[in-house]
PDB file of C-alpha atoms and ligand atoms in Angstrom:
ATOM      1  CA  MET F   1      60.740 109.700  59.514  1.00 56.00           C
ATOM      2  CA  SER F   2      61.128 106.068  60.671  1.00 74.00           C
ATOM      3  CA  GLN F   3      58.570 104.500  62.996  1.00 84.00           C
ATOM      4  CA  PRO F   4      59.430 103.430  66.565  1.00 88.00           C
ATOM      5  CA  LYS F   5      60.106  99.720  67.114  1.00 87.00           C
ATOM      6  CA  SER F   6      57.541  99.518  69.933  1.00 89.00           C
ATOM      7  CA  SER F   7      53.819  99.768  69.359  1.00 87.00           C
ATOM      8  CA  ASN F   8      52.477 100.059  72.954  1.00 85.00           C
ATOM      9  CA  ILE F   9      53.964 103.484  73.574  1.00 86.00           C
ATOM     10  CA  HIS F  10      52.089 106.768  73.927  1.00 85.00           C
ATOM     11  CA  TRP F  11      53.266 110.351  73.642  1.00 83.00           C
ATOM     12  CA  HIS F  12      52.834 112.375  76.855  1.00 83.00           C
ATOM     13  CA  GLY F  13      52.459 116.099  76.407  1.00 83.00           C
ATOM     14  CA  ALA F  14      53.650 118.597  79.022  1.00 81.00           C
ATOM     15  CA  ILE F  15      51.110 120.449  81.193  1.00 90.00           C
ATOM     16  CA  VAL F  16      53.014 123.699  80.677  1.00 93.00           C
ATOM     17  CA  THR F  17      52.989 125.206  77.206  1.00 93.00           C
ATOM     18  CA  PRO F  18      56.221 126.123  75.405  1.00 91.00           C
ATOM     19  CA  GLU F  19      55.287 129.795  75.885  1.00 93.00           C
ATOM     20  CA  GLU F  20      54.836 129.368  79.656  1.00 95.00           C
ATOM     21  CA  ARG F  21      58.151 127.579  79.882  1.00 95.00           C
ATOM     22  CA  GLN F  22      59.917 130.307  77.894  1.00 94.00           C
ATOM     23  CA  ALA F  23      58.372 133.010  80.085  1.00 95.00           C
ATOM     24  CA  THR F  24      59.542 131.272  83.266  1.00 95.00           C
ATOM     25  CA  VAL F  25      63.014 130.418  82.018  1.00 93.00           C
ATOM     26  CA  GLY F  26      63.323 133.845  80.428  1.00 93.00           C
ATOM     27  CA  GLN F  27      64.479 132.794  76.985  1.00 96.00           C
ATOM     28  CA  LYS F  28      63.640 130.754  73.942  1.00 96.00           C
ATOM     29  CA  GLY F  29      65.526 127.611  73.067  1.00 98.00           C
ATOM     30  CA  ALA F  30      67.189 127.067  69.712  1.00 98.00           C
ATOM     31  CA  VAL F  31      69.524 124.710  67.925  1.00 98.00           C
ATOM     32  CA  VAL F  32      72.526 126.270  66.216  1.00 98.00           C
ATOM     33  CA  TRP F  33      73.787 123.427  64.081  1.00 98.00           C
ATOM     34  CA  LEU F  34      77.427 124.085  63.179  1.00 98.00           C
ATOM     35  CA  THR F  35      78.592 122.018  60.231  1.00 98.00           C
ATOM     36  CA  GLY F  36      81.852 122.066  58.321  1.00 98.00           C
ATOM     37  CA  LEU F  37      85.128 120.313  57.651  1.00 98.00           C
ATOM     38  CA  SER F  38      87.381 119.091  60.427  1.00 97.00           C
ATOM     39  CA  ALA F  39      89.405 122.064  61.755  1.00 98.00           C
ATOM     40  CA  SER F  40      87.076 124.576  60.122  1.00 98.00           C
ATOM     41  CA  GLY F  41      86.525 125.919  63.655  1.00 98.00           C
ATOM     42  CA  LYS F  42      83.198 124.452  64.803  1.00 97.00           C
ATOM     43  CA  SER F  43      84.258 123.574  68.366  1.00 96.00           C
ATOM     44  CA  THR F  44      86.241 126.766  68.843  1.00 97.00           C
ATOM     45  CA  ILE F  45      83.404 129.001  67.661  1.00 98.00           C
ATOM     46  CA  ALA F  46      80.699 127.030  69.499  1.00 98.00           C
ATOM     47  CA  ARG F  47      82.589 127.220  72.796  1.00 98.00           C
ATOM     48  CA  ARG F  48      83.311 130.937  72.470  1.00 98.00           C
ATOM     49  CA  ALA F  49      79.688 131.641  71.491  1.00 98.00           C
ATOM     50  CA  GLU F  50      78.535 129.576  74.488  1.00 98.00           C
ATOM     51  CA  GLN F  51      80.760 131.678  76.753  1.00 98.00           C
ATOM     52  CA  LEU F  52      79.510 134.957  75.260  1.00 98.00           C
ATOM     53  CA  LEU F  53      75.897 133.833  75.684  1.00 98.00           C
ATOM     54  CA  LEU F  54      76.444 132.763  79.297  1.00 98.00           C
ATOM     55  CA  GLU F  55      78.179 136.071  80.061  1.00 98.00           C
ATOM     56  CA  ARG F  56      75.011 137.786  78.851  1.00 97.00           C
ATOM     57  CA  GLY F  57      72.833 135.673  81.136  1.00 97.00           C
ATOM     58  CA  HIS F  58      71.600 133.159  78.581  1.00 97.00           C
ATOM     59  CA  SER F  59      71.511 129.424  79.080  1.00 97.00           C
ATOM     60  CA  ALA F  60      73.648 127.846  76.383  1.00 98.00           C
ATOM     61  CA  TYR F  61      75.267 124.455  75.943  1.00 98.00           C
ATOM     62  CA  VAL F  62      77.662 122.892  73.441  1.00 97.00           C
ATOM     63  CA  LEU F  63      77.225 119.350  72.189  1.00 96.00           C
ATOM     64  CA  ASP F  64      80.608 118.498  70.752  1.00 92.00           C
ATOM     65  CA  GLY F  65      81.643 115.803  68.283  1.00 78.00           C
ATOM     66  CA  ASP F  66      84.340 113.860  70.065  1.00 80.00           C
ATOM     67  CA  ASN F  67      82.779 114.176  73.513  1.00 86.00           C
ATOM     68  CA  ILE F  68      79.513 112.578  72.401  1.00 91.00           C
ATOM     69  CA  ARG F  69      81.477 109.688  70.899  1.00 92.00           C
ATOM     70  CA  PHE F  70      82.929 108.941  74.356  1.00 93.00           C
ATOM     71  CA  GLY F  71      79.442 108.407  75.790  1.00 94.00           C
ATOM     72  CA  LEU F  72      76.057 108.395  74.094  1.00 95.00           C
ATOM     73  CA  ASN F  73      77.504 107.339  70.741  1.00 95.00           C
ATOM     74  CA  LYS F  74      80.453 105.212  71.864  1.00 95.00           C
ATOM     75  CA  ASP F  75      79.035 102.308  69.834  1.00 96.00           C
ATOM     76  CA  LEU F  76      79.269 104.222  66.545  1.00 96.00           C
ATOM     77  CA  GLY F  77      82.120 104.538  64.037  1.00 92.00           C
ATOM     78  CA  PHE F  78      82.532 106.581  60.861  1.00 87.00           C
ATOM     79  CA  SER F  79      80.821 104.430  58.237  1.00 91.00           C
ATOM     80  CA  PRO F  80      78.053 106.253  56.356  1.00 90.00           C
ATOM     81  CA  ALA F  81      75.360 104.405  58.378  1.00 94.00           C
ATOM     82  CA  ASP F  82      77.059 105.170  61.687  1.00 94.00           C
ATOM     83  CA  ARG F  83      77.550 108.825  60.754  1.00 90.00           C
ATOM     84  CA  THR F  84      73.838 109.061  59.980  1.00 93.00           C
ATOM     85  CA  GLU F  85      72.878 107.418  63.287  1.00 95.00           C
ATOM     86  CA  ASN F  86      75.361 109.684  65.112  1.00 94.00           C
ATOM     87  CA  ILE F  87      73.629 112.766  63.761  1.00 94.00           C
ATOM     88  CA  ARG F  88      70.134 111.363  64.309  1.00 96.00           C
ATOM     89  CA  ARG F  89      70.798 110.798  68.017  1.00 97.00           C
ATOM     90  CA  ILE F  90      72.477 114.169  68.471  1.00 97.00           C
ATOM     91  CA  GLY F  91      69.584 115.823  66.670  1.00 97.00           C
ATOM     92  CA  GLU F  92      67.133 114.248  69.108  1.00 97.00           C
ATOM     93  CA  VAL F  93      69.221 115.380  72.080  1.00 97.00           C
ATOM     94  CA  ALA F  94      69.587 118.898  70.689  1.00 98.00           C
ATOM     95  CA  LYS F  95      65.842 119.055  70.142  1.00 98.00           C
ATOM     96  CA  LEU F  96      65.202 118.128  73.805  1.00 97.00           C
ATOM     97  CA  PHE F  97      67.716 120.721  75.032  1.00 98.00           C
ATOM     98  CA  ALA F  98      66.082 123.402  72.878  1.00 98.00           C
ATOM     99  CA  ASP F  99      62.659 122.329  74.125  1.00 96.00           C
ATOM    100  CA  ALA F 100      64.008 122.969  77.636  1.00 97.00           C
ATOM    101  CA  CYS F 101      64.809 126.537  76.461  1.00 97.00           C
ATOM    102  CA  VAL F 102      68.563 126.064  76.145  1.00 98.00           C
ATOM    103  CA  ILE F 103      70.435 127.634  73.233  1.00 98.00           C
ATOM    104  CA  THR F 104      72.110 124.476  72.013  1.00 98.00           C
ATOM    105  CA  LEU F 105      75.208 124.719  69.852  1.00 98.00           C
ATOM    106  CA  THR F 106      76.218 121.507  68.127  1.00 98.00           C
ATOM    107  CA  ALA F 107      79.696 121.042  66.667  1.00 96.00           C
ATOM    108  CA  PHE F 108      79.702 118.043  64.349  1.00 94.00           C
ATOM    109  CA  ILE F 109      81.067 117.683  60.846  1.00 94.00           C
ATOM    110  CA  SER F 110      77.647 116.282  59.866  1.00 94.00           C
ATOM    111  CA  PRO F 111      78.726 115.840  56.242  1.00 94.00           C
ATOM    112  CA  TYR F 112      75.438 114.620  54.786  1.00 94.00           C
ATOM    113  CA  ARG F 113      72.808 117.152  53.760  1.00 97.00           C
ATOM    114  CA  ALA F 114      69.982 114.638  54.266  1.00 96.00           C
ATOM    115  CA  ASP F 115      71.035 114.044  57.879  1.00 95.00           C
ATOM    116  CA  ARG F 116      71.076 117.769  58.645  1.00 97.00           C
ATOM    117  CA  ASP F 117      67.712 118.179  56.941  1.00 97.00           C
ATOM    118  CA  SER F 118      66.314 115.346  59.082  1.00 97.00           C
ATOM    119  CA  VAL F 119      67.263 117.251  62.232  1.00 97.00           C
ATOM    120  CA  ARG F 120      65.712 120.405  60.831  1.00 98.00           C
ATOM    121  CA  ALA F 121      62.544 118.408  60.147  1.00 97.00           C
ATOM    122  CA  ILE F 122      62.132 117.283  63.784  1.00 97.00           C
ATOM    123  CA  THR F 123      62.708 120.721  65.348  1.00 97.00           C
ATOM    124  CA  PRO F 124      59.924 123.306  65.644  1.00 95.00           C
ATOM    125  CA  GLU F 125      59.744 125.914  62.881  1.00 95.00           C
ATOM    126  CA  GLY F 126      62.088 128.847  63.463  1.00 95.00           C
ATOM    127  CA  THR F 127      64.253 127.146  66.085  1.00 97.00           C
ATOM    128  CA  PHE F 128      66.828 125.341  63.908  1.00 98.00           C
ATOM    129  CA  PHE F 129      69.689 127.344  62.456  1.00 98.00           C
ATOM    130  CA  GLU F 130      72.176 125.670  60.183  1.00 98.00           C
ATOM    131  CA  ALA F 131      75.516 127.431  60.562  1.00 98.00           C
ATOM    132  CA  TYR F 132      78.020 126.593  57.859  1.00 98.00           C
ATOM    133  CA  VAL F 133      81.470 127.031  59.385  1.00 98.00           C
ATOM    134  CA  GLN F 134      83.461 127.518  56.242  1.00 98.00           C
ATOM    135  CA  ALA F 135      87.172 127.593  55.589  1.00 98.00           C
ATOM    136  CA  PRO F 136      89.024 126.350  52.522  1.00 97.00           C
ATOM    137  CA  ILE F 137      90.308 122.813  52.997  1.00 97.00           C
ATOM    138  CA  GLU F 138      93.888 124.105  52.568  1.00 97.00           C
ATOM    139  CA  VAL F 139      93.355 126.364  55.596  1.00 97.00           C
ATOM    140  CA  CYS F 140      91.870 123.483  57.617  1.00 98.00           C
ATOM    141  CA  GLU F 141      94.766 121.257  56.640  1.00 97.00           C
ATOM    142  CA  GLU F 142      97.262 123.949  57.568  1.00 98.00           C
ATOM    143  CA  ARG F 143      95.627 124.378  61.032  1.00 98.00           C
ATOM    144  CA  ASP F 144      95.239 120.640  61.665  1.00 97.00           C
ATOM    145  CA  PRO F 145      95.072 121.085  65.490  1.00 96.00           C
ATOM    146  CA  LYS F 146      94.630 117.361  66.100  1.00 95.00           C
ATOM    147  CA  GLY F 147      97.008 116.158  63.368  1.00 97.00           C
ATOM    148  CA  LEU F 148      94.141 114.373  61.644  1.00 97.00           C
ATOM    149  CA  TYR F 149      94.786 115.640  58.090  1.00 98.00           C
ATOM    150  CA  LYS F 150      98.364 114.456  58.359  1.00 97.00           C
ATOM    151  CA  LYS F 151      97.195 110.994  59.394  1.00 97.00           C
ATOM    152  CA  ALA F 152      94.495 110.952  56.703  1.00 96.00           C
ATOM    153  CA  ARG F 153      96.992 111.907  53.983  1.00 96.00           C
ATOM    154  CA  ALA F 154      99.232 109.095  55.217  1.00 96.00           C
ATOM    155  CA  GLY F 155      96.302 106.713  54.763  1.00 94.00           C
ATOM    156  CA  GLN F 156      95.982 106.096  58.501  1.00 96.00           C
ATOM    157  CA  ILE F 157      92.391 107.348  58.781  1.00 94.00           C
ATOM    158  CA  PRO F 158      89.928 105.797  56.363  1.00 90.00           C
ATOM    159  CA  GLU F 159      86.800 107.752  55.431  1.00 90.00           C
ATOM    160  CA  PHE F 160      88.186 111.160  56.412  1.00 95.00           C
ATOM    161  CA  THR F 161      85.809 113.959  55.422  1.00 95.00           C
ATOM    162  CA  GLY F 162      87.159 116.157  52.641  1.00 95.00           C
ATOM    163  CA  ILE F 163      89.900 113.680  51.698  1.00 95.00           C
ATOM    164  CA  SER F 164      88.453 110.187  51.407  1.00 94.00           C
ATOM    165  CA  ALA F 165      84.829 110.829  52.398  1.00 94.00           C
ATOM    166  CA  PRO F 166      82.420 113.446  51.038  1.00 95.00           C
ATOM    167  CA  TYR F 167      81.286 116.727  52.576  1.00 97.00           C
ATOM    168  CA  GLU F 168      77.990 117.999  51.230  1.00 97.00           C
ATOM    169  CA  GLU F 169      77.934 121.774  51.599  1.00 97.00           C
ATOM    170  CA  PRO F 170      74.784 123.418  52.967  1.00 98.00           C
ATOM    171  CA  LEU F 171      72.742 124.879  50.121  1.00 96.00           C
ATOM    172  CA  ASN F 172      70.914 127.553  52.076  1.00 96.00           C
ATOM    173  CA  PRO F 173      72.321 127.852  55.619  1.00 98.00           C
ATOM    174  CA  GLU F 174      70.803 130.380  58.038  1.00 98.00           C
ATOM    175  CA  MET F 175      74.348 131.391  59.028  1.00 98.00           C
ATOM    176  CA  LEU F 176      77.553 131.404  56.988  1.00 98.00           C
ATOM    177  CA  ILE F 177      80.610 131.790  59.181  1.00 98.00           C
ATOM    178  CA  LYS F 178      83.869 132.250  57.288  1.00 98.00           C
ATOM    179  CA  THR F 179      86.577 131.381  59.781  1.00 98.00           C
ATOM    180  CA  GLY F 180      89.333 131.922  57.236  1.00 96.00           C
ATOM    181  CA  GLU F 181      88.431 135.617  57.235  1.00 97.00           C
ATOM    182  CA  GLY F 182      87.191 136.696  60.696  1.00 94.00           C
ATOM    183  CA  SER F 183      88.809 136.227  64.103  1.00 98.00           C
ATOM    184  CA  ILE F 184      87.458 133.660  66.582  1.00 98.00           C
ATOM    185  CA  ASP F 185      85.699 136.431  68.512  1.00 98.00           C
ATOM    186  CA  GLU F 186      84.183 137.966  65.392  1.00 98.00           C
ATOM    187  CA  CYS F 187      82.914 134.588  64.215  1.00 98.00           C
ATOM    188  CA  ALA F 188      81.422 133.767  67.639  1.00 98.00           C
ATOM    189  CA  MET F 189      79.793 137.194  67.886  1.00 98.00           C
ATOM    190  CA  GLN F 190      78.294 136.652  64.453  1.00 98.00           C
ATOM    191  CA  ILE F 191      76.257 133.798  65.941  1.00 98.00           C
ATOM    192  CA  LEU F 192      74.939 136.031  68.723  1.00 98.00           C
ATOM    193  CA  LYS F 193      74.073 138.784  66.245  1.00 98.00           C
ATOM    194  CA  GLU F 194      72.241 136.349  64.016  1.00 98.00           C
ATOM    195  CA  LEU F 195      70.348 134.884  66.992  1.00 98.00           C
ATOM    196  CA  ALA F 196      69.335 138.419  67.918  1.00 97.00           C
ATOM    197  CA  ALA F 197      68.244 139.146  64.346  1.00 97.00           C
ATOM    198  CA  LYS F 198      66.107 136.000  64.434  1.00 96.00           C
ATOM    199  CA  GLY F 199      64.439 136.992  67.714  1.00 95.00           C
ATOM    200  CA  ILE F 200      65.966 134.297  69.916  1.00 97.00           C
ATOM    201  CA  ILE F 201      67.943 136.699  72.124  1.00 96.00           C
ATOM    202  CA  SER F 202      68.230 140.452  72.490  1.00 91.00           C
ATOM    203  CA  LEU F 203      71.647 142.060  72.524  1.00 88.00           C
TER     204      LEU F 203
HETATM  205  P1  ADP K 301      86.527 121.698  64.274  1.00 62.00           P
HETATM  206  O1  ADP K 301      85.715 121.652  65.551  1.00 62.00           O
HETATM  207  O2  ADP K 301      85.766 122.290  63.132  1.00 62.00           O
HETATM  208  O3  ADP K 301      87.177 120.393  63.938  1.00 62.00           O
HETATM  209  P2  ADP K 301      88.437 123.180  65.865  1.00 62.00           P
HETATM  210  O4  ADP K 301      87.632 124.263  66.487  1.00 62.00           O
HETATM  211  O5  ADP K 301      88.753 121.959  66.694  1.00 62.00           O
HETATM  212  O6  ADP K 301      87.727 122.745  64.499  1.00 62.00           O
HETATM  213  O7  ADP K 301      89.815 123.731  65.317  1.00 62.00           O
HETATM  214  C1  ADP K 301      89.903 124.947  64.609  1.00 62.00           C
HETATM  215  C2  ADP K 301      91.310 125.492  64.741  1.00 62.00           C
HETATM  216  O8  ADP K 301      91.405 126.669  63.950  1.00 62.00           O
HETATM  217  C3  ADP K 301      91.669 125.870  66.166  1.00 62.00           C
HETATM  218  O9  ADP K 301      93.006 125.524  66.409  1.00 62.00           O
HETATM  219  C4  ADP K 301      91.473 127.393  66.165  1.00 62.00           C
HETATM  220  O10 ADP K 301      92.291 128.042  67.114  1.00 62.00           O
HETATM  221  C5  ADP K 301      91.886 127.765  64.746  1.00 62.00           C
HETATM  222  N1  ADP K 301      91.265 129.010  64.235  1.00 62.00           N
HETATM  223  C6  ADP K 301      91.930 130.023  63.649  1.00 62.00           C
HETATM  224  N2  ADP K 301      91.084 131.022  63.284  1.00 62.00           N
HETATM  225  C7  ADP K 301      89.856 130.610  63.633  1.00 62.00           C
HETATM  226  C8  ADP K 301      88.564 131.210  63.522  1.00 62.00           C
HETATM  227  N3  ADP K 301      88.363 132.413  62.987  1.00 62.00           N
HETATM  228  N4  ADP K 301      87.526 130.494  63.970  1.00 62.00           N
HETATM  229  C9  ADP K 301      87.707 129.267  64.512  1.00 62.00           C
HETATM  230  N5  ADP K 301      88.882 128.657  64.655  1.00 62.00           N
HETATM  231  C10 ADP K 301      89.963 129.321  64.222  1.00 62.00           C
END
């Protein structure tokens, strides 16, 4: 992990323990880190899972790729260094949300394994779940809800993941969500079931 630029800074711990916070809020926080190709279904699944969690009385929140690039990360592009910094910042935000006992669903391509592993490394043990949202690239290209594959094939988008930039598949994800096979609802429910199996929520 890199060192902070400043030296005269000190970490302040909370007076309440994580357990006391969880007891008061009534749930544990977690990071469900959805990763996968563009149009694999990350946003769709994350938003439906968020809705299903809220309907069941859980606090859940989606951090979504494009939206973050309008604000927090508006200074970043798609070069390898910027993609890494994009994920680093989102990882820090997701960690804070989870610390506040929110079930945080992130929907970012996050193509580099090392970047995803870095986020895993900063989150407490047992609270980070890598969810590989998987669909064959032909299926993603066929869906192409934002017309991005079409533009990438026409050479209008440089460094497009899966076409002119790499995607490093998760080696051992906690969740494998095959959106080419299940419906949107089935895929979203899979996340809730897996969170229940891991003791984050009860169904
Ligand atoms: P991403 O966030 O990965 O770029 P999106 O969620 O924006 O992908 O787009 C996925 C597209 O695929 C949407 O148009 C969605 O309706 C469609 N789709 C079809 N089946 C599924 C499924 N099982 N899960 C998720 N999305 C699906």
